[in-house]
Coordinates of C-alpha atoms in Angstrom, one line a residue:
M1 CA 77.9 108.0 83.1
A2 CA 81.6 108.6 83.4
L3 CA 84.1 107.7 80.6
S4 CA 86.2 104.6 80.9
L5 CA 90.0 105.0 81.1
L6 CA 90.3 103.9 77.5
E7 CA 87.7 106.4 76.4
K8 CA 89.5 109.2 78.3
L9 CA 92.7 108.3 76.6
Q10 CA 91.0 108.3 73.2
V11 CA 89.5 111.7 74.0
W12 CA 92.8 113.1 75.1
F13 CA 94.6 111.9 72.0
F14 CA 91.9 113.2 69.7
R15 CA 91.8 116.6 71.3
A16 CA 95.6 116.9 71.4
T17 CA 95.9 116.0 67.8
M18 CA 93.2 118.5 66.8
A19 CA 94.9 121.2 68.9
V20 CA 98.3 120.6 67.2
L21 CA 96.7 120.6 63.7
Y22 CA 94.8 123.8 64.4
A23 CA 98.0 125.5 65.8
V24 CA 99.7 124.6 62.5
F25 CA 96.8 125.9 60.5
R26 CA 96.7 129.2 62.4
F27 CA 100.5 129.6 62.0
F28 CA 100.1 129.5 58.2
S29 CA 96.9 131.5 58.1
P30 CA 97.6 135.2 58.6
A31 CA 94.9 137.2 60.5
T32 CA 93.7 139.6 57.8
D33 CA 91.0 141.3 60.0
A34 CA 93.1 141.9 63.1
G35 CA 92.2 145.3 64.7
K36 CA 89.2 145.9 62.4
K37 CA 85.7 146.3 63.8
L38 CA 82.3 147.4 62.8
P39 CA 81.4 151.1 63.0
P40 CA 78.9 152.0 65.7
I41 CA 75.3 152.6 64.9
R42 CA 74.5 156.2 64.1
N43 CA 70.8 155.9 63.1
D44 CA 68.4 155.3 66.0
L45 CA 65.9 153.5 63.7
L46 CA 68.3 150.6 63.7
L47 CA 67.8 150.2 67.4
V48 CA 64.1 149.6 67.2
S49 CA 62.3 146.2 67.0
A50 CA 60.3 145.2 64.0
T51 CA 57.1 145.2 66.0
Q52 CA 57.8 148.8 67.1
L53 CA 58.9 149.9 63.6
A54 CA 55.7 148.6 62.1
K55 CA 53.7 150.5 64.7
K56 CA 55.7 153.7 64.0
I57 CA 55.2 153.3 60.2
R58 CA 51.4 152.7 60.6
R59 CA 51.2 155.8 62.8
R60 CA 53.2 157.9 60.3
E61 CA 55.8 158.7 62.9
V62 CA 58.4 157.5 60.4
S63 CA 58.1 156.5 56.8
S64 CA 58.9 153.0 55.4
V65 CA 61.3 154.6 53.0
E66 CA 63.2 156.1 55.9
V67 CA 63.4 152.7 57.7
V68 CA 64.4 150.8 54.5
Q69 CA 67.0 153.4 53.6
A70 CA 68.5 153.3 57.1
C71 CA 69.0 149.5 56.7
I72 CA 70.4 149.9 53.2
D73 CA 72.9 152.5 54.5
R74 CA 73.9 150.2 57.3
I75 CA 74.3 147.2 55.0
Q76 CA 76.4 149.2 52.6
E77 CA 78.5 150.3 55.6
V78 CA 79.1 146.9 57.2
N79 CA 78.7 144.3 54.4
P80 CA 82.2 144.9 53.0
L81 CA 83.5 143.8 56.3
L82 CA 80.9 141.0 57.0
N83 CA 80.2 139.5 53.5
A84 CA 76.7 138.6 54.8
V85 CA 74.4 139.9 52.1
I86 CA 75.4 138.2 48.8
K87 CA 72.8 139.8 46.5
D88 CA 70.7 142.9 47.3
R89 CA 67.4 144.3 45.9
F90 CA 67.8 147.8 47.3
S91 CA 66.1 149.6 44.4
A92 CA 63.1 147.3 44.4
A93 CA 62.9 147.5 48.2
L94 CA 62.8 151.4 48.1
Q95 CA 60.1 151.3 45.5
E96 CA 58.0 148.9 47.6
A97 CA 58.6 151.1 50.7
S98 CA 57.3 154.1 48.7
Q99 CA 54.2 152.1 47.8
V100 CA 53.7 151.3 51.5
D101 CA 53.9 154.9 52.5
K102 CA 51.3 155.8 49.8
L103 CA 49.1 153.0 51.0
I104 CA 49.2 154.3 54.5
E105 CA 48.4 157.8 53.3
E106 CA 45.3 156.6 51.5
E107 CA 44.1 154.1 54.2
T108 CA 40.8 155.2 55.6
G109 CA 40.2 152.2 58.0
G110 CA 42.6 153.3 60.6
E111 CA 45.7 151.9 62.3
E112 CA 43.9 148.8 63.6
V113 CA 42.8 147.7 60.2
L114 CA 46.4 147.9 58.9
E115 CA 47.8 146.1 61.9
D116 CA 45.3 143.2 61.4
R117 CA 45.9 142.9 57.7
L118 CA 49.6 143.8 57.4
P119 CA 51.3 143.4 60.8
L120 CA 54.8 143.9 59.4
L121 CA 53.9 146.6 56.9
G122 CA 57.0 148.5 55.7
V123 CA 59.5 146.5 57.9
P124 CA 62.8 145.5 56.2
L125 CA 63.6 141.7 56.1
S126 CA 66.7 139.7 55.1
V127 CA 66.3 136.2 53.7
K128 CA 68.7 133.2 53.8
E129 CA 69.7 132.4 50.3
S130 CA 68.5 128.8 50.5
F131 CA 65.0 130.1 50.4
S132 CA 63.5 131.0 47.0
L133 CA 63.0 134.7 46.8
Q134 CA 61.7 135.7 43.4
G135 CA 64.5 137.2 41.2
M136 CA 67.3 136.4 43.6
P137 CA 69.9 133.7 43.4
N138 CA 69.1 130.3 45.0
T139 CA 72.5 128.6 45.0
T140 CA 73.3 127.6 48.6
G141 CA 76.9 128.4 47.8
L142 CA 77.2 125.6 45.1
I143 CA 79.2 126.7 42.1
A144 CA 77.2 124.2 40.0
R145 CA 74.1 126.3 40.8
K146 CA 75.7 129.7 40.2
D147 CA 73.1 130.6 37.5
V148 CA 70.0 129.5 39.4
I149 CA 67.6 132.3 40.0
A150 CA 64.4 131.8 42.0
T151 CA 61.2 132.3 40.0
V152 CA 58.8 132.0 43.0
D153 CA 58.8 132.8 46.7
A154 CA 59.2 130.1 49.3
P155 CA 55.9 129.9 51.3
P156 CA 57.3 131.5 54.6
V157 CA 58.9 134.2 52.5
A158 CA 55.7 134.8 50.7
L159 CA 53.7 135.0 54.0
L160 CA 56.1 137.5 55.4
K161 CA 55.9 139.6 52.3
R162 CA 52.1 139.3 52.3
A163 CA 52.2 140.6 55.9
G164 CA 54.0 143.8 54.6
A165 CA 57.7 142.9 55.1
I166 CA 60.1 144.2 52.5
P167 CA 63.1 141.9 51.5
L168 CA 66.4 143.7 51.2
G169 CA 68.3 140.7 49.7
V170 CA 69.6 137.2 50.4
T171 CA 72.4 136.1 52.7
N172 CA 75.2 133.7 52.7
T173 CA 75.1 130.0 53.8
S174 CA 77.5 127.1 54.1
E175 CA 77.8 124.9 51.1
L176 CA 74.4 123.1 50.7
C177 CA 73.5 124.3 54.3
M178 CA 75.4 121.5 55.9
W179 CA 78.2 123.0 58.0
S180 CA 78.5 125.2 61.1
E181 CA 80.4 128.0 59.2
S182 CA 78.9 130.0 56.3
H183 CA 81.7 129.6 53.8
N184 CA 81.6 128.4 50.2
H185 CA 83.6 128.9 47.0
L186 CA 80.9 130.9 45.3
H187 CA 80.3 133.7 47.7
G188 CA 83.2 133.4 50.2
I189 CA 83.2 133.5 54.0
T190 CA 80.9 135.4 56.3
K191 CA 82.3 137.1 59.4
N192 CA 81.1 137.7 62.9
P193 CA 80.0 141.3 63.6
Y194 CA 81.5 141.2 67.1
N195 CA 84.8 139.9 66.0
L196 CA 85.7 139.8 62.3
E197 CA 88.3 137.1 62.9
R198 CA 85.6 134.7 64.1
T199 CA 82.8 132.8 62.4
S200 CA 79.2 133.8 62.2
G201 CA 78.2 130.2 62.3
G202 CA 76.1 128.2 59.8
S203 CA 74.3 127.4 57.9
S204 CA 72.2 130.6 58.5
G205 CA 75.4 132.5 59.3
G206 CA 74.6 135.3 56.7
E207 CA 71.3 135.9 58.5
G208 CA 73.0 135.9 61.9
S209 CA 75.7 138.2 60.8
I210 CA 73.6 140.9 59.1
V211 CA 70.9 140.9 61.8
G212 CA 73.5 141.0 64.5
G213 CA 75.3 143.7 62.6
A214 CA 72.1 145.8 62.5
G215 CA 71.7 145.7 58.7
A216 CA 68.3 144.0 59.1
V217 CA 66.0 143.8 62.1
I218 CA 64.5 140.4 61.2
G219 CA 65.5 137.5 59.1
I220 CA 64.5 133.9 58.3
G221 CA 66.6 130.8 58.7
S222 CA 66.4 127.0 58.4
D223 CA 67.8 124.4 60.8
I224 CA 68.5 120.7 60.6
G225 CA 71.3 120.5 63.1
G226 CA 71.8 123.9 64.7
S227 CA 71.6 126.1 61.6
I228 CA 69.4 128.7 63.3
R229 CA 70.5 128.2 66.8
I230 CA 74.3 128.3 66.4
P231 CA 74.4 131.6 64.3
S232 CA 71.9 133.2 66.7
F233 CA 74.2 132.4 69.7
Y234 CA 77.4 133.4 67.8
N235 CA 75.9 136.8 66.7
G236 CA 74.1 137.7 69.9
I237 CA 70.6 137.6 68.5
F238 CA 67.4 135.5 69.1
G239 CA 66.6 132.5 66.9
H240 CA 63.8 130.0 67.2
K241 CA 63.8 126.4 65.8
T242 CA 60.1 125.9 65.3
T243 CA 58.5 122.5 65.9
P244 CA 59.2 120.6 62.6
G245 CA 56.4 120.4 60.2
I246 CA 54.7 123.6 61.2
V247 CA 56.4 126.1 58.8
S248 CA 56.5 124.9 55.2
T249 CA 59.9 123.8 53.7
E250 CA 58.7 124.0 50.1
N251 CA 61.0 125.8 47.7
H252 CA 63.9 125.6 50.1
Y253 CA 67.1 124.1 48.7
P254 CA 68.2 121.4 49.5
S255 CA 64.8 119.9 49.8
C256 CA 63.9 117.3 52.4
S257 CA 64.3 113.5 51.7
G258 CA 64.5 110.4 53.8
R259 CA 63.6 111.3 57.4
H260 CA 64.9 114.9 57.1
K261 CA 61.5 116.4 57.7
E262 CA 61.7 115.2 61.3
Y263 CA 64.7 117.5 61.8
V264 CA 64.4 120.3 59.4
S265 CA 62.7 123.4 60.7
I266 CA 62.1 127.0 59.5
G267 CA 62.1 129.8 62.0
P268 CA 62.6 133.5 62.7
M269 CA 65.9 135.2 63.6
C270 CA 65.8 138.7 65.1
R271 CA 67.6 141.1 67.4
Y272 CA 64.6 141.6 69.8
A273 CA 62.7 138.8 71.4
E274 CA 59.4 140.5 71.0
D275 CA 59.6 139.9 67.3
L276 CA 59.7 136.1 67.6
L277 CA 56.0 135.5 68.2
P278 CA 54.5 137.8 65.5
M279 CA 57.0 136.4 63.0
L280 CA 56.2 132.8 63.8
K281 CA 52.4 133.5 63.7
I282 CA 52.9 134.8 60.1
M283 CA 55.4 132.1 58.9
A284 CA 53.3 129.2 60.3
G285 CA 50.4 130.3 58.1
P286 CA 47.4 127.9 58.5
K287 CA 49.2 125.8 61.0
A288 CA 49.8 128.6 63.5
S289 CA 46.8 127.5 65.5
M290 CA 48.6 124.3 66.4
L291 CA 51.2 126.2 68.5
S292 CA 48.9 128.0 71.0
L293 CA 50.7 131.3 70.2
N294 CA 47.9 133.4 71.5
T295 CA 47.9 131.7 74.9
K296 CA 49.3 133.8 77.7
V297 CA 52.1 132.1 79.5
D298 CA 52.5 132.4 83.3
L299 CA 56.1 131.5 83.9
K300 CA 55.5 130.9 87.6
K301 CA 53.3 128.0 86.7
L302 CA 55.9 126.3 84.5
R303 CA 58.3 123.5 85.5
F304 CA 62.0 124.3 84.8
F305 CA 64.9 121.9 84.3
T306 CA 68.6 122.5 83.6
V307 CA 71.1 120.3 81.9
P308 CA 74.6 121.8 82.3
H309 CA 76.4 119.6 79.7
D310 CA 76.0 116.5 77.5
G311 CA 77.4 114.1 80.1
G312 CA 80.9 113.9 78.8
S313 CA 80.7 113.0 75.1
K314 CA 83.8 111.7 73.3
F315 CA 82.9 113.9 70.3
T316 CA 82.4 117.3 71.9
N317 CA 84.6 119.7 73.9
P318 CA 83.6 120.4 77.6
V319 CA 81.4 123.4 78.2
N320 CA 83.3 126.6 78.9
K321 CA 83.2 127.5 82.6
E322 CA 81.8 131.0 81.7
F323 CA 78.8 129.4 80.0
L324 CA 78.2 127.1 83.0
D325 CA 78.3 130.1 85.3
I326 CA 75.8 131.9 83.0
Q327 CA 73.4 129.0 83.1
R328 CA 73.8 128.8 86.9
K329 CA 72.9 132.6 87.2
I330 CA 69.9 132.0 85.0
V331 CA 68.8 129.2 87.3
E332 CA 69.3 131.3 90.4
H333 CA 67.4 134.3 88.9
L334 CA 64.4 132.1 87.9
E335 CA 64.3 130.6 91.4
E336 CA 64.6 133.9 93.2
N337 CA 62.3 136.0 91.1
L338 CA 59.7 133.5 89.9
G339 CA 59.6 131.3 93.0
V340 CA 60.1 128.2 90.9
T341 CA 62.4 125.2 91.6
V342 CA 64.8 124.5 88.7
K343 CA 65.7 120.8 88.8
E344 CA 69.0 119.6 87.3
V345 CA 68.6 116.5 85.2
G346 CA 70.8 114.5 82.9
F347 CA 70.4 112.3 79.9
P348 CA 73.2 109.8 79.2
E349 CA 72.0 109.5 75.6
L350 CA 73.2 113.0 74.9
R351 CA 76.7 111.6 74.8
Y352 CA 75.8 110.1 71.4
G353 CA 74.3 113.3 70.0
F354 CA 76.2 113.4 66.8
P355 CA 76.1 109.7 65.9
M356 CA 72.4 109.6 66.6
W357 CA 71.8 112.6 64.4
F358 CA 74.0 111.2 61.6
T359 CA 72.3 107.8 61.8
Y360 CA 68.8 109.3 61.5
L361 CA 69.8 111.5 58.5
G362 CA 70.6 108.3 56.6
L363 CA 67.3 106.5 57.3
P364 CA 64.6 106.1 54.7
D365 CA 61.2 107.7 55.1
D366 CA 58.0 105.7 56.0
D367 CA 57.6 104.6 52.4
G368 CA 61.1 103.2 52.2
N369 CA 62.6 106.1 50.2
P370 CA 66.2 106.8 51.1
P371 CA 67.6 110.3 51.5
K372 CA 69.1 111.9 48.4
P373 CA 72.9 111.2 48.5
F374 CA 74.9 114.2 49.5
A375 CA 77.3 113.5 46.5
E376 CA 74.3 114.0 44.2
L377 CA 73.5 117.3 45.9
M378 CA 77.2 118.4 45.4
G379 CA 76.7 117.8 41.7
G380 CA 73.9 120.3 41.5
P381 CA 72.0 120.0 38.2
G382 CA 74.9 117.9 36.8
P383 CA 76.2 114.4 37.6
A384 CA 76.9 113.4 41.2
A385 CA 80.3 114.4 42.6
W386 CA 83.0 111.8 43.6
P387 CA 84.0 112.9 47.1
M388 CA 87.4 111.1 47.0
W389 CA 88.3 112.7 43.7
E390 CA 87.2 116.1 45.1
F391 CA 89.4 115.5 48.1
L392 CA 92.4 114.9 45.9
K393 CA 91.6 118.0 43.8
R394 CA 91.2 120.0 47.1
L395 CA 94.8 119.1 48.0
F396 CA 95.9 121.1 45.0
G397 CA 93.3 123.8 45.3
K398 CA 91.3 122.6 42.3
S399 CA 88.0 121.5 43.8
N400 CA 84.9 123.7 43.6
H401 CA 83.8 122.3 46.9
T402 CA 84.7 123.2 50.5
L403 CA 86.4 120.6 52.8
P404 CA 83.4 120.2 55.1
A405 CA 81.2 119.3 52.1
I406 CA 83.8 116.9 50.8
F407 CA 84.2 115.3 54.2
L408 CA 80.5 114.9 54.6
G409 CA 80.4 113.2 51.2
L410 CA 83.2 110.9 52.4
M411 CA 81.4 110.2 55.7
E412 CA 78.3 109.3 53.8
M413 CA 80.2 106.7 51.9
T414 CA 81.1 105.0 55.2
H415 CA 77.5 104.7 56.2
P416 CA 76.9 101.0 57.0
S417 CA 74.3 99.3 54.8
K418 CA 72.3 98.6 58.0
P419 CA 71.9 101.5 60.4
S420 CA 73.1 101.1 64.0
E421 CA 70.4 99.6 66.1
F422 CA 72.1 101.0 69.2
M423 CA 72.0 104.6 67.9
I424 CA 68.3 104.2 66.9
Q425 CA 67.6 102.8 70.4
Q426 CA 69.4 105.7 72.1
K427 CA 67.5 108.3 70.0
Q428 CA 64.2 106.7 70.8
Q429 CA 65.0 106.5 74.5
L430 CA 66.0 110.1 74.5
Q431 CA 62.9 111.2 72.7
R432 CA 60.7 109.3 75.1
K433 CA 62.4 110.7 78.1
M434 CA 62.2 114.2 76.8
D435 CA 58.5 113.9 75.9
E436 CA 57.7 112.5 79.3
L437 CA 59.8 115.2 81.2
L438 CA 58.6 118.2 79.3
G439 CA 55.0 117.5 78.6
T440 CA 53.1 120.7 77.8
D441 CA 54.2 122.9 80.8
A442 CA 58.0 122.7 81.0
V443 CA 61.2 124.4 79.8
L444 CA 64.6 122.9 79.8
L445 CA 67.8 125.0 79.8
Y446 CA 70.8 123.7 77.9
P447 CA 74.1 125.3 77.0
S448 CA 74.0 127.0 73.6
H449 CA 77.4 125.7 72.6
P450 CA 80.6 124.5 74.5
K451 CA 82.6 127.5 73.4
V452 CA 82.4 131.1 72.1
A453 CA 82.3 131.7 68.4
P454 CA 85.5 130.0 67.1
H455 CA 88.0 131.6 64.7
H456 CA 87.4 131.0 60.9
H457 CA 87.8 127.4 59.9
Q458 CA 88.3 126.3 63.5
P459 CA 85.1 124.2 63.4
L460 CA 87.0 121.8 61.1
F461 CA 89.1 120.9 64.1
N462 CA 86.1 120.8 66.5
A463 CA 83.6 119.4 64.1
F464 CA 81.2 117.8 66.5
D465 CA 80.6 120.7 68.9
F466 CA 77.4 121.5 67.0
A467 CA 75.8 118.6 68.7
Y468 CA 74.8 121.1 71.4
T469 CA 73.0 123.3 68.8
G470 CA 71.4 126.0 70.9
G471 CA 71.4 129.7 71.1
S472 CA 70.3 132.9 72.8
P473 CA 72.2 136.1 73.8
T474 CA 72.6 134.8 77.4
G475 CA 74.4 131.7 76.2
S476 CA 71.7 129.3 77.2
A477 CA 69.0 127.7 75.0
G478 CA 65.4 126.9 76.0
V479 CA 63.8 123.6 75.0
A480 CA 60.1 122.8 75.3
G481 CA 57.9 119.9 74.2
K482 CA 56.5 119.5 70.7
L483 CA 54.1 122.3 69.7
Q484 CA 55.0 124.2 72.9
D485 CA 56.9 126.9 71.1
H486 CA 55.1 129.6 73.0
L487 CA 56.8 128.5 76.2
T488 CA 60.4 129.0 75.0
I489 CA 59.4 132.3 73.3
A490 CA 57.9 133.6 76.6
T491 CA 61.1 132.5 78.4
A492 CA 63.2 134.3 75.9
L493 CA 61.3 137.5 76.5
Y494 CA 61.7 137.2 80.2
L495 CA 65.4 136.5 80.1
E496 CA 65.9 139.4 77.7
R497 CA 64.4 141.8 80.2
A498 CA 66.3 140.2 83.1
F499 CA 69.8 139.9 81.5
G500 CA 69.7 142.1 78.4
G501 CA 69.8 141.0 74.8
W502 CA 71.5 142.2 71.7
R503 CA 74.2 144.8 71.9
D504 CA 75.6 147.2 69.2
P505 CA 78.8 145.3 68.0
G506 CA 80.4 148.6 67.1
A507 CA 79.9 150.2 70.5
N508 CA 82.9 150.7 72.7

């Protein structure tokens, strides 16, 4: 549905205003990282998937200590540039790796026994700091939580550790995990490994940055509005937003309230697509059987659809021509090589992506319990913050909170007492159409994001582009029906082989 003349004028005025404001911002913000880049990878162990590393470790072709030390060396080399890992546990990781090597030496049951019991034995792992990792900070960038140390492991972290993975440390997030750039006043800003002047995304931007920068081979992220998918796209890695409710959100901060559980999802982030499936099998725990992850997927028997853009939203920028071309090439490749027909479809409801999302985040749960106010979360263990007061303090550089957090608090204050029936209707219509279209045998292609990774703080001037919220190294996201996660993972594996995946950010 085309925009009316009035809407077109509104869009033009809004984008022109944001462009002018951003130009002024850039003029007064010197580029401190101009000309700098990550060093190239010199250790070949950093170019191997977690699945293959685990196999090599089990077969004693390489020791866990060697693998863990390679990642530690890389993190120490690149983290001063990236600011992705905010607290490490290198000494403990090396001790655990040594114990792994001893276990393998003493194992008498053979490689198959180890693979079955401990599929990720000896493989290094990074963890988003919003997850509890025993002995590590659990602040989500909130100064009021600067002294909070996790005393337990969040369930998906515990499951990965139980499978043999070795955590190296925790990574940066946006303040309270509610912004598309990983920046806060406690740990600073995280940078993109491919261009240090650009953002790594958020809120799982620390994970995206250190995995993309080859400091860790696998990581774990959370996603309520693109927080896995945006950083995965920006940092050239694979990320998977699992069907909500499958992977436990317990001991993740902030915790879910209201209807957030319908949106929040925990999922794997990795450089190689072959690691998505084994990671998800582990992280899903007892609910893994709900996802048919052991089912072999014949892509030639799937139905494919493509949606090139959101239909012309007033809130988002138009999709970059290069991304449209990439999606077109993917469609052509699928049709030529799989013999399938990829049908282009459109959903007018996508124009309202952001207001639909924001409306639903403010709704109470089925028992009538409203979501916890963001101002209360900003206060941490103390009293709730006053967003307007924090905004005035921010003008003088005195607030402990970032502008995105303050703006979200202010936006929450404008929430009408009665939610928009129109937005609820649009969301329900979109959900029904998607469910009917995708069923159990379809994959829909959708642009990862309208633009390439923006410069630092630029998302403040393009705040609603996250409504696309997708990501893969090819610049196109795969969407499948509920509980059909195996279909998008199989598609990711195929596209990685066809178009290539992650690339060394330090290579010429």
